[in-house]
Amino acid sequence: MANNKKTTIKDIANVLNISAAAVSKALHDDSRISAKTKEAVKKVAEELNYQPNHLASALRRGKSNLVGVIVPRTNSNFFSSVIQHIEEVLDKEGYNIIITQSSESFEKECKNIDTLLFTQVDGIIASMANETIDLNYYEKIKSKGIPLILFDRGENDLNVDYIGIDDYESSHMIVKHLAEQGCKRIAHIGGYRHTRIYNNRIKGYIDAIKKYDLPIEDELLVESSLTIEDGRKKMSQLLALKNRPDAVYAAGDYAALGALQVLQENEIKVPDDIRLIGFGNEPFTSMLSPSITSVNQHSEKIGALAAQTFLERVKMNPLVQTLNKIILEAELIERDSSK
Amino acid sequence: MANNKKTTIKDIANVLNISAAAVSKALHDDSRISAKTKEAVKKVAEELNYQPNHLASALRRGKSNLVGVIVPRTNSNFFSSVIQHIEEVLDKEGYNIIITQSSESFEKECKNIDTLLFTQVDGIIASMANETIDLNYYEKIKSKGIPLILFDRGENDLNVDYIGIDDYESSHMIVKHLAEQGCKRIAHIGGYRHTRIYNNRIKGYIDAIKKYDLPIEDELLVESSLTIEDGRKKMSQLLALKNRPDAVYAAGDYAALGALQVLQENEIKVPDDIRLIGFGNEPFTSMLSPSITSVNQHSEKIGALAAQTFLERVKMNPLVQTLNKIILEAELIERDSSK
DNA sequence: TATTTTTGCTTAAACGTTTAAGCAAATATA
DNA sequence: TATATTTGCTTAAACGTTTAAGCAAAAATA
């Protein structure tokens, strides 16, 4: 039943009594092949159910037409949406993508990089794990001479393309919104400072707090892994303060969810007693009651831009990569938890 | 800066004045190569930062060591967890995976299959899109002579390996639980009947309702795409009935969420007025208030088993595939929405 | 009509690896 | 000591494609 031997261009060539080279050219619509031959080749190819061997052509051309994608995880709406839009753009240009997830582990991320390089990808689009500090493994990609594009979680030091939102400005937007609602003591459950985006959100928070003449206190600013569990922990911590905050801005939606759970368990009313804002606009933020105000990171644009940037880079010969940041403006999605 | 020319086994061979064949064998620990040579080869390989060209070896060996995975979407906890566990098992055996998503579209799924076959994957592990009825494209995989493993959404007609839970029994479990809580009119927002798993849930629902001597009425059984939106629509429909149900069992968590939203908007108390059960045990089911009772589908086991089944098949020569179902027992996770 | 250009193919090498076959030297066996 | 076996390599072909170079025939140009 199964067609044991696969059809190759040689088989087609034999049928038509022409050379394999002619077949290859015919299939690629080479101008030096007659319309008649092209037609005949395509017909036979169809009949024999010819499927090109991608490995052979990739080997010969020195290009695999595969692009590696590394994300911390795929089960977040942000990342899966970015991936979908990367795919959409690259598909049109004949590229396929290999998705890998680091599960926020540095070790896993290194393995993923090795795997992708081993698979001879033509480039890598990545968002770094929370844990990642050492950038040597990423240098490995650069030294291979293939484009590296970072998005969301990236580092300036690598001097490559980066696409993300303006985290500093986003914090300003959030603090402004809360200040306008009359909040006086705004706490921030921030991400790890060593990750650039979270550090920028923290800086933006601090500067905005100052701008609006609000109290800037150490106890109102906590560093978190931003998981649900840690969100719960940090919220409990904030509730234990002598002088409780009247608003909490979490740098991630999952942390905001954990915070909300703790608030509800303690029968603290959101938004009446404490206003709450998350970050990332995960779908569940609109599902909860109260729905959680959050920040839309424009995953579609980020994905499309990352793919387009890759396409530009891959056409360059020789490849030069420099720090090239594309910063998008984020959008505050106001929901019940903050007004 | 970038190492323009990549190191090949020939370069290593030149340094040591031996043949490329010897280098290849040394790197693969061939018994016919002396320990001394092996050591020397490995040292030079390290020094020259040799990275094997996967395309070349795959072409020569006729194996890519890539496995294609097709899922309806990655941003569901079930699928992303299955993928993670597939990866875990395959990684140990030297396989990498290429993840593609059909976005529940039949057309996209066909494209994905073409893409994966084009990339010369050694096998495909798939869960079918909701839309998929025509199985011809899947036959294409079989006719290529590579293993095809289905999970969750699969079809008997393809006569291949299948891993999933016992949907019929799961419905029994749910109806039993509701009946024990004293429910008398249990509605079912089911998936499309043409999808085997949803059909089984419907059959299980009907048989269980009969078993517990409850009314089996056409208006209590509706067919849905199981999205949030459709869940809302179907719940509104059920509320419009003269004789409302006192329990709703939705065949998917997202549909259950939509239903919950409508119930809350209409100030119908869950579980007091109407009990609600979902399916899939998505994380958000535990985040909502009330938390939603749901069914755990053992994504870890499904993923690991799918990978193991692939490994078994790929070792077979010649490959024979027959209908081979592995059915796992699901687990009811009782939460606030049903008691 | 003679020369140049274009058309439509062929030949052969290359991509980097693996592997079957072979062969000399070293070692074991009779 | 003569023969058989093992060791440790080499040579060469193969995987299926692409592509540079080349060449005869046809068409265009002078």
XYZ file of C-alpha atoms (C1' of nucleotides) in Angstrom:
738
model
C 0.000 0.000 0.000
C 2.612 2.499 1.052
C 4.644 3.874 -1.843
C 7.869 2.441 -0.563
C 10.370 4.204 -2.773
C 9.873 7.914 -2.985
C 9.737 9.661 -6.325
C 12.768 11.803 -7.110
C 13.516 14.162 -9.953
C 15.497 11.332 -11.509
C 12.373 9.246 -11.839
C 10.645 12.079 -13.613
C 13.688 12.567 -15.799
C 13.675 8.896 -16.780
C 10.042 8.945 -17.767
C 10.563 11.924 -20.042
C 14.024 10.971 -21.226
C 15.538 14.247 -20.148
C 18.167 15.064 -17.534
C 17.478 15.509 -13.852
C 18.835 19.025 -14.120
C 16.200 19.887 -16.683
C 13.517 18.556 -14.351
C 14.826 20.620 -11.466
C 14.843 23.713 -13.606
C 11.411 23.007 -15.011
C 10.007 22.709 -11.508
C 11.561 26.046 -10.646
C 10.234 27.705 -13.788
C 13.676 28.435 -15.124
C 13.488 30.681 -18.169
C 15.786 28.416 -20.130
C 13.319 25.544 -20.148
C 10.607 25.406 -22.817
C 6.990 25.763 -21.837
C 6.329 22.354 -23.343
C 8.911 20.610 -21.183
C 7.781 22.442 -18.084
C 4.253 21.296 -18.637
C 5.293 17.719 -19.247
C 7.483 17.686 -16.150
C 4.762 19.079 -13.949
C 2.297 16.566 -15.259
C 4.564 13.613 -14.588
C 5.501 15.035 -11.186
C 1.837 15.121 -10.305
C 1.243 11.618 -11.625
C 4.118 10.116 -9.701
C 3.115 12.117 -6.637
C 6.511 13.743 -6.514
C 7.397 15.493 -3.254
C 10.657 17.427 -3.276
C 13.233 16.289 -0.770
C 13.728 19.302 1.358
C 16.867 17.963 2.993
C 18.659 17.569 -0.290
C 17.739 20.971 -1.576
C 18.546 22.610 1.747
C 21.916 20.911 1.813
C 22.742 21.963 -1.691
C 21.572 25.535 -1.291
C 22.978 25.947 2.190
C 19.583 27.147 3.393
C 17.003 25.168 5.323
C 14.108 27.630 5.107
C 13.451 26.843 8.727
C 13.272 29.509 11.386
C 13.629 28.637 15.047
C 11.385 30.250 17.625
C 12.161 30.156 21.339
C 9.585 31.271 23.861
C 9.374 30.863 27.635
C 6.091 28.963 27.161
C 3.399 28.514 24.550
C 0.400 28.353 26.841
C 0.278 32.074 27.298
C -1.927 34.015 25.001
C 0.747 36.583 24.314
C 3.343 34.117 23.121
C 1.000 31.890 21.184
C -0.389 34.926 19.423
C 3.082 36.212 18.589
C 3.951 32.793 17.199
C 0.823 32.686 15.106
C 1.670 35.999 13.497
C 5.302 35.101 12.931
C 4.079 32.000 11.169
C 1.645 33.927 9.042
C 4.293 36.267 7.677
C 7.012 33.670 7.195
C 4.718 31.150 5.574
C 4.182 33.462 2.626
C 7.913 33.558 2.005
C 8.275 29.805 2.113
C 9.687 29.541 5.599
C 8.559 27.053 8.203
C 9.034 27.545 11.900
C 10.201 25.247 14.656
C 8.741 26.230 17.993
C 10.594 25.418 21.188
C 9.812 26.410 24.747
C 12.284 27.098 27.512
C 9.744 26.777 30.339
C 11.554 29.784 31.838
C 14.632 27.625 32.386
C 18.054 28.849 31.316
C 19.335 25.320 30.881
C 16.429 24.359 28.657
C 16.939 27.507 26.640
C 20.560 26.581 25.937
C 19.433 23.134 24.832
C 16.861 24.706 22.547
C 19.497 26.883 20.951
C 21.706 23.862 20.325
C 18.790 21.941 18.893
C 17.875 24.741 16.540
C 21.425 25.318 15.365
C 21.789 21.580 14.856
C 18.673 21.603 12.702
C 20.371 24.226 10.535
C 17.741 26.903 10.967
C 18.225 30.022 8.872
C 17.572 32.279 11.837
C 16.189 32.440 15.363
C 13.439 34.580 16.843
C 13.481 34.451 20.616
C 12.084 35.782 23.845
C 14.330 35.006 26.765
C 13.588 32.957 29.869
C 13.256 34.746 33.167
C 16.334 32.965 34.428
C 18.609 33.953 31.589
C 21.432 36.276 32.578
C 24.426 34.742 30.828
C 24.245 35.689 27.153
C 27.055 33.486 25.854
C 24.701 31.000 24.342
C 23.058 33.731 22.336
C 26.463 34.849 21.112
C 26.748 31.354 19.702
C 23.843 32.132 17.391
C 25.429 35.363 16.263
C 28.741 33.660 15.598
C 26.951 31.210 13.323
C 26.210 34.117 11.072
C 22.427 33.710 11.113
C 19.991 36.456 12.110
C 18.845 36.629 15.704
C 15.724 38.628 16.483
C 14.595 39.202 20.049
C 11.154 40.243 21.197
C 9.543 41.117 24.518
C 12.308 39.786 26.730
C 15.595 40.866 25.207
C 18.918 42.414 26.110
C 20.610 45.429 24.591
C 24.031 43.892 25.109
C 23.495 41.405 22.316
C 23.286 44.208 19.781
C 20.613 42.623 17.639
C 17.105 43.488 16.519
C 14.533 43.864 19.222
C 10.784 44.333 19.061
C 8.800 45.192 22.144
C 6.558 47.690 23.788
C 7.523 50.768 25.733
C 7.548 49.359 29.231
C 8.645 52.556 30.878
C 5.822 54.489 29.261
C 3.322 51.734 30.080
C 4.019 52.126 33.775
C 3.453 55.850 33.419
C 0.119 55.183 31.779
C -0.925 52.849 34.583
C 0.135 55.135 37.410
C -1.559 58.061 35.702
C -4.786 56.085 35.405
C -4.672 55.094 39.067
C -3.770 58.597 40.205
C -6.714 59.956 38.266
C -8.953 57.513 40.107
C -7.738 59.122 43.314
C -5.294 56.458 44.465
C -2.670 57.696 46.884
C -0.627 54.630 47.783
C 0.149 52.618 44.678
C 2.116 49.399 45.174
C 4.008 47.602 42.420
C 4.513 43.853 42.251
C 7.335 43.959 39.725
C 9.243 41.276 37.841
C 12.921 40.514 38.277
C 15.050 43.610 37.882
C 17.677 41.789 35.873
C 15.157 41.375 33.068
C 15.226 44.591 31.106
C 11.490 44.880 30.509
C 10.626 44.443 34.163
C 13.340 46.845 35.205
C 11.902 49.420 32.824
C 8.448 48.935 34.265
C 9.893 49.488 37.735
C 11.725 52.624 36.619
C 8.591 53.907 34.937
C 6.614 53.199 38.079
C 9.069 55.080 40.283
C 9.307 58.091 37.989
C 5.551 58.282 37.532
C 4.926 58.048 41.255
C 7.292 60.978 41.739
C 5.669 62.899 38.943
C 2.286 62.642 40.623
C 3.739 63.525 44.039
C 2.778 60.224 45.569
C 4.719 58.473 48.325
C 7.526 56.329 47.027
C 8.210 53.726 49.689
C 10.395 50.658 49.629
C 7.694 48.485 51.097
C 5.325 49.304 48.238
C 7.728 47.969 45.619
C 8.303 44.204 45.611
C 10.134 41.908 43.215
C 8.350 38.753 42.090
C 8.547 35.782 39.738
C 5.052 36.867 38.659
C 3.458 33.432 38.942
C 0.011 33.053 40.503
C 1.600 31.661 43.661
C 4.103 34.445 44.001
C 1.397 37.007 43.259
C -0.537 35.597 46.214
C 2.525 35.723 48.419
C 3.426 39.279 47.540
C -0.163 40.456 47.940
C -0.351 38.890 51.419
C 2.864 40.696 52.207
C 1.381 44.007 51.104
C -1.767 43.389 53.136
C 0.349 42.817 56.228
C 1.714 46.346 56.026
C 0.714 48.822 58.705
C -0.146 51.248 55.979
C -1.822 49.279 53.208
C -1.752 50.363 49.577
C -4.978 51.509 47.917
C -3.871 50.203 44.513
C -1.701 47.385 43.231
C -0.046 47.303 39.839
C 1.354 43.876 39.014
C 3.809 43.499 36.151
C 2.046 40.323 34.985
C -1.545 39.124 34.751
C -0.908 35.855 36.553
C 0.535 37.706 39.533
C -2.468 40.043 39.407
C -4.730 36.990 39.497
C -2.951 35.630 42.562
C -3.324 39.048 44.165
C -7.028 39.145 43.357
C -7.549 35.725 44.910
C -5.914 36.835 48.159
C -7.896 40.074 48.202
C -11.167 38.209 47.732
C -10.276 35.639 50.359
C -9.699 38.527 52.776
C -12.971 40.117 51.722
C -11.283 43.216 50.482
C -13.361 44.752 47.718
C -11.829 45.309 44.301
C -11.867 48.059 43.097
C -13.596 49.801 46.014
C -10.986 49.058 48.705
C -8.017 48.336 46.516
C -7.678 48.903 42.786
C -5.817 46.298 40.786
C -4.047 46.357 37.423
C -2.229 43.577 35.624
C -0.067 43.432 32.528
C -0.326 41.390 29.320
C -4.049 41.343 28.656
C -4.360 37.589 28.997
C -7.867 36.467 28.064
C -8.711 35.444 31.600
C -8.424 39.056 32.765
C -11.733 39.720 31.073
C -13.280 36.505 32.360
C -12.934 37.149 36.050
C -15.222 39.157 38.222
C -14.192 41.784 38.646
C -12.498 41.820 35.277
C -8.904 42.989 35.562
C -7.571 46.125 33.932
C -4.478 45.214 31.955
C -2.076 46.280 29.224
C -2.328 45.049 25.649
C 1.109 44.320 24.270
C 0.111 44.091 20.600
C 1.235 40.541 20.121
C 0.078 40.566 16.489
C 2.275 43.492 15.560
C 5.202 42.139 17.525
C 4.959 38.791 15.757
C 4.613 40.298 12.309
C 7.443 42.749 12.881
C 9.754 40.066 14.215
C 9.134 37.978 11.120
C 9.570 40.919 8.777
C 12.797 41.905 10.479
C 14.092 38.383 10.064
C 13.235 38.453 6.368
C 15.131 41.695 5.915
C 18.167 40.389 7.732
C 18.277 37.076 5.960
C 18.443 38.817 2.609
C 21.508 40.772 3.657
C 24.826 39.526 2.415
C 26.989 39.795 4.341
C 24.777 39.885 7.393
C 25.336 42.808 9.708
C 23.444 42.974 12.950
C 23.324 45.983 15.185
C 21.152 47.076 18.062
C 17.902 48.017 16.395
C 14.944 48.511 18.651
C 11.379 48.769 17.470
C 9.280 50.017 20.344
C 5.508 49.911 20.142
C 3.145 51.877 22.288
C 1.101 49.690 24.611
C -2.582 50.144 25.272
C -4.310 50.262 28.631
C -7.453 48.148 28.654
C -9.570 49.609 31.438
C -11.768 47.086 33.222
C -13.702 46.789 36.463
C -10.768 46.190 38.782
C -9.504 49.753 38.512
C -12.547 51.983 38.364
C 33.709 38.204 13.686
C 31.359 35.508 12.476
C 33.113 32.246 11.612
C 32.214 32.492 7.994
C 33.035 29.000 6.801
C 31.664 26.260 8.933
C 33.856 23.427 10.122
C 33.170 20.079 8.456
C 34.536 16.627 9.102
C 36.885 17.238 6.176
C 38.551 20.074 8.037
C 39.099 17.801 10.999
C 40.402 15.095 8.696
C 42.888 17.507 7.127
C 44.265 18.601 10.460
C 44.895 15.018 11.514
C 45.851 13.697 8.102
C 43.231 10.989 8.146
C 40.167 10.419 5.978
C 36.808 12.070 6.491
C 35.326 8.624 6.878
C 37.570 7.945 9.830
C 36.484 11.199 11.420
C 32.823 10.344 10.951
C 33.355 6.971 12.531
C 35.405 8.370 15.376
C 32.655 10.815 16.204
C 30.180 7.944 16.279
C 32.432 5.807 18.453
C 32.790 3.124 15.825
C 34.537 0.066 17.229
C 36.920 -0.074 14.298
C 38.556 3.218 15.226
C 41.375 3.252 17.786
C 40.895 5.009 21.087
C 43.816 7.250 20.246
C 42.300 8.481 16.988
C 38.900 8.976 18.590
C 40.416 11.139 21.255
C 42.387 13.188 18.749
C 39.325 13.675 16.545
C 37.173 14.792 19.413
C 39.816 17.209 20.585
C 40.191 18.814 17.174
C 36.411 18.890 16.719
C 36.126 20.797 19.944
C 38.917 23.186 19.000
C 37.465 23.971 15.602
C 34.006 24.271 17.155
C 32.673 21.580 14.860
C 28.880 21.347 14.607
C 27.570 18.414 12.589
C 25.471 19.327 9.577
C 22.173 17.758 10.320
C 20.886 18.143 6.793
C 23.714 16.164 5.313
C 23.469 13.348 7.796
C 19.704 13.248 7.542
C 19.907 13.105 3.768
C 22.414 10.301 3.817
C 20.662 8.268 6.464
C 17.208 8.901 5.122
C 16.069 10.045 8.571
C 15.571 13.589 9.770
C 15.047 12.876 13.466
C 12.282 15.428 13.349
C 8.755 14.660 14.467
C 5.861 16.861 13.403
C 3.153 17.796 15.849
C -0.180 19.208 14.747
C -2.565 20.675 17.293
C -5.683 22.796 16.915
C -3.982 25.519 18.995
C -1.126 25.859 21.435
C -2.682 28.372 23.796
C -4.732 25.791 25.546
C -3.292 24.229 28.598
C -4.181 20.740 27.481
C -2.355 20.934 24.174
C 0.652 22.818 25.433
C 1.035 20.304 28.215
C 0.732 17.370 25.811
C 3.383 18.971 23.628
C 5.691 19.495 26.551
C 5.511 15.837 27.459
C 5.931 14.648 23.900
C 9.048 16.768 23.742
C 10.390 15.409 26.986
C 10.198 11.794 25.850
C 11.436 12.362 22.306
C 14.299 14.584 23.339
C 15.937 11.683 25.169
C 15.950 9.672 21.959
C 17.493 12.440 19.916
C 14.331 13.616 18.213
C 13.296 17.221 17.825
C 9.756 18.321 17.264
C 8.189 20.815 14.924
C 4.984 22.244 16.319
C 2.270 23.500 13.995
C -1.215 24.724 14.775
C -4.296 24.333 12.642
C -6.324 27.008 14.458
C -9.219 24.573 14.087
C -9.126 25.098 10.325
C -9.186 22.143 7.962
C -7.405 24.089 5.258
C -4.621 25.113 7.612
C -4.313 21.548 8.793
C -3.750 20.319 5.241
C -1.082 22.960 4.781
C 0.555 21.853 8.000
C 0.640 18.274 6.827
C 2.255 19.329 3.547
C 4.775 21.452 5.398
C 5.717 18.631 7.716
C 6.032 16.073 4.953
C 8.098 18.558 2.984
C 10.400 18.946 5.965
C 10.923 15.176 5.864
C 9.709 14.491 9.373
C 10.101 10.913 10.566
C 6.558 10.829 11.883
C 3.549 12.915 12.830
C 1.642 13.189 16.090
C -1.641 14.998 15.618
C -4.908 16.068 17.137
C -7.427 16.998 14.516
C -9.158 20.317 13.932
C -12.824 20.602 14.709
C -13.557 21.160 11.056
C -11.790 18.077 9.777
C -14.056 15.480 8.234
C -12.219 14.531 5.054
C -9.389 12.201 6.010
C -7.637 12.031 2.653
C -4.876 14.323 3.751
C -4.107 12.035 6.646
C -3.967 9.101 4.282
C -1.180 11.014 2.560
C 0.887 10.654 5.726
C 0.218 6.952 5.893
C 1.137 6.480 2.257
C 4.482 8.135 2.956
C 5.250 5.196 5.168
C 5.910 7.209 8.316
C 4.117 6.650 11.613
C 1.013 8.671 12.345
C -0.148 8.888 15.949
C -3.417 10.584 16.858
C -4.444 11.849 20.257
C -7.547 13.411 21.748
C -9.282 14.203 18.470
C -8.856 11.183 16.246
C -10.766 8.920 13.928
C -11.017 5.158 13.940
C -11.217 5.062 10.170
C -7.571 5.937 9.771
C -6.567 2.707 11.483
C -3.614 4.139 13.332
C -2.544 4.536 16.940
C -4.759 6.647 19.124
C -4.330 7.901 22.664
C -7.180 9.527 24.510
C -9.483 9.363 27.457
C -12.696 7.464 27.810
C -15.169 10.133 26.758
C -18.218 7.937 27.080
C -17.305 6.983 30.621
C -16.446 10.601 31.485
C -19.977 11.670 30.652
C -21.281 8.930 32.896
C -19.097 10.192 35.697
C -20.389 13.728 35.267
C -24.052 12.800 35.071
C -23.648 10.540 38.082
C -22.078 13.371 40.072
C -24.889 15.759 39.117
C -27.586 13.203 39.792
C -26.113 12.591 43.228
C -26.359 16.327 43.898
C -30.059 16.004 43.212
C -30.171 17.483 39.716
C -33.201 16.479 37.692
C -32.889 18.305 34.398
C -29.318 18.068 33.134
C -28.547 19.864 29.871
C -25.548 19.130 27.682
C -23.756 21.688 25.542
C -21.945 19.170 23.383
C -19.312 19.489 20.678
C -19.844 18.628 17.036
C -21.156 15.122 16.603
C -18.895 14.404 13.670
C -15.925 14.581 16.000
C -15.647 11.201 17.614
C -14.781 12.374 21.111
C -17.712 14.757 21.283
C -20.036 12.178 19.870
C -18.913 9.773 22.568
C -19.552 12.362 25.240
C -23.027 12.867 23.846
C -23.694 9.127 23.772
C -22.392 8.793 27.309
C -24.600 11.654 28.396
C -27.702 10.116 26.846
C -27.068 6.653 28.248
C -26.280 7.985 31.694
C -29.394 10.171 31.747
C -31.441 7.068 30.927
C -29.637 5.067 33.547
C -30.564 7.560 36.252
C -34.146 7.804 35.001
C -33.872 11.459 34.156
C -35.782 13.194 31.355
C -34.039 12.975 28.025
C -35.266 15.869 25.960
C -34.100 17.229 22.633
C -34.071 20.781 23.859
C -31.632 19.898 26.644
C -29.015 18.645 24.214
C -27.375 21.249 21.987
C -24.455 21.084 19.594
C -21.801 23.782 19.841
C -18.396 24.888 18.565
C -17.503 25.150 22.247
C -15.990 28.621 22.082
C -16.762 31.191 24.774
C -19.109 32.996 22.407
C -20.975 29.891 21.429
C -21.151 28.812 25.041
C -22.871 32.110 25.785
C -25.260 31.657 22.910
C -26.231 28.127 23.836
C -26.654 29.017 27.500
C -28.973 31.897 26.578
C -30.899 29.428 24.473
C -31.236 27.047 27.418
C -32.359 29.872 29.687
C -35.083 30.765 27.230
C -36.690 27.354 27.660
C -40.026 27.147 29.370
C -38.633 24.450 31.554
C -35.094 25.424 32.427
C -32.368 22.888 33.249
C -31.016 22.715 36.791
C -27.576 21.642 35.615
C -25.445 22.240 32.533
C -22.633 19.997 31.408
C -20.512 21.619 28.703
C -18.128 19.483 26.668
C -15.433 22.162 26.887
C -14.229 24.610 29.541
C -14.439 27.641 27.283
C -18.065 26.947 26.536
C -18.633 26.451 30.263
C -17.055 29.842 30.866
C -19.358 31.484 28.361
C -22.279 29.787 30.053
C -21.145 31.001 33.459
C -20.916 34.569 32.203
C -24.476 34.482 30.906
C -25.724 32.916 34.128
C -24.061 35.594 36.207
C -25.314 38.361 33.964
C -28.820 37.010 34.514
C -28.205 36.790 38.231
C -28.733 33.089 38.304
C -26.715 31.592 41.133
C -24.165 28.897 40.406
C -24.309 26.272 41.828
C -27.465 27.043 43.834
C -29.842 27.659 40.924
C -27.970 25.871 38.184
C -24.986 23.586 38.527
C -22.271 23.812 35.925
C -19.556 21.412 34.753
C -16.922 21.891 32.083
C -14.406 19.622 30.430
C -10.638 19.845 30.079
C -9.555 21.239 33.414
C -8.100 24.420 31.946
C -6.327 26.426 34.647
C -8.877 29.212 34.534
C -11.585 26.857 35.789
C -9.970 27.060 39.208
C -9.445 30.813 38.981
C -13.044 31.846 38.568
C -15.589 32.342 41.262
C -17.282 30.063 41.503
C -14.517 27.717 40.400
C -15.758 25.342 37.712
C -15.912 21.579 38.131
C -14.155 19.966 35.212
C -12.523 16.816 33.860
C -8.780 16.238 33.911
C -7.686 14.628 30.679
C -4.202 13.579 31.829
C -2.307 15.572 29.275
C 1.035 14.410 30.668
C 0.239 10.754 30.145
C -1.260 11.378 26.738
C 1.832 13.250 25.614
C 4.257 10.676 26.941
C 2.276 7.781 25.501
C 1.997 9.417 22.099
C 5.753 9.890 21.999
C 6.434 6.362 23.179
C 4.060 4.944 20.611
C 5.836 6.880 17.903
C 9.191 5.521 19.057
C 7.892 1.978 18.916
C 6.475 2.442 15.438
C 9.514 4.134 14.011
C 11.678 1.188 15.002
C 9.463 -1.206 13.083
C 10.684 -2.300 9.694
C 8.578 -2.589 7.713
C 6.128 -0.283 9.413
C 2.706 -1.742 10.062
C 0.005 0.444 11.467
C -3.303 -0.773 12.737
C -6.050 0.664 14.860
C -4.555 0.639 18.325
C -6.396 2.613 20.943
C -5.006 3.490 24.327
C -7.826 4.773 26.460
C -7.112 6.475 29.766
C -9.599 6.991 32.535
C -10.403 10.659 33.100
C -10.720 12.280 36.485
C -13.519 14.513 37.704
C -12.194 17.563 39.528
C -15.054 18.674 41.756
C -15.193 22.411 42.353
C -17.680 25.008 43.600
C -19.815 25.202 40.465
C -21.362 21.789 41.014
C -21.859 21.387 44.735
C 25.004 33.581 -46.843
C 27.918 34.112 -42.822
C 27.974 35.414 -38.194
C 26.044 36.297 -33.721
C 22.614 35.542 -30.306
C 19.234 32.925 -28.075
C 17.062 28.741 -26.758
C 16.930 24.408 -24.583
C 18.944 21.287 -23.037
C 23.221 18.109 -20.923
C 27.200 17.083 -18.086
C 29.368 17.095 -14.003
C 30.409 18.773 -9.709
C 28.985 20.130 -5.350
C 26.557 20.341 -0.546
C 28.479 17.268 4.146
C 27.623 13.226 5.697
C 27.452 7.890 6.104
C 28.702 3.322 4.884
C 29.820 -0.777 2.075
C 33.865 -2.724 0.426
C 38.535 -3.308 0.540
C 43.260 -3.597 2.012
C 47.564 -3.555 4.565
C 49.495 -4.246 9.018
C 49.251 -6.279 13.445
C 47.894 -9.987 16.120
C 46.176 -14.563 17.067
C 45.857 -19.422 15.986
C 47.311 -23.829 14.269
C 56.326 -20.903 10.376
C 52.167 -20.568 7.693
C 47.548 -19.251 7.833
C 43.522 -17.015 9.705
C 41.607 -13.263 12.156
C 41.308 -8.732 13.887
C 42.382 -3.947 13.833
C 42.444 0.486 11.816
C 42.169 2.741 8.499
C 41.117 4.317 3.129
C 38.500 4.696 -1.106
C 34.550 5.610 -3.346
C 29.842 5.835 -3.851
C 25.593 7.363 -2.310
C 21.588 10.416 -0.435
C 18.495 14.124 -3.919
C 19.013 18.329 -5.111
C 21.028 22.713 -7.433
C 23.893 25.180 -10.538
C 27.973 26.609 -13.216
C 29.722 25.573 -17.537
C 29.187 24.005 -21.945
C 27.303 22.768 -26.341
C 24.383 21.930 -30.356
C 20.438 23.587 -32.767
C 17.384 27.259 -33.879
C 16.550 31.969 -34.593
C 17.987 36.560 -35.354
C 21.006 39.824 -37.391
C 24.243 41.637 -40.691
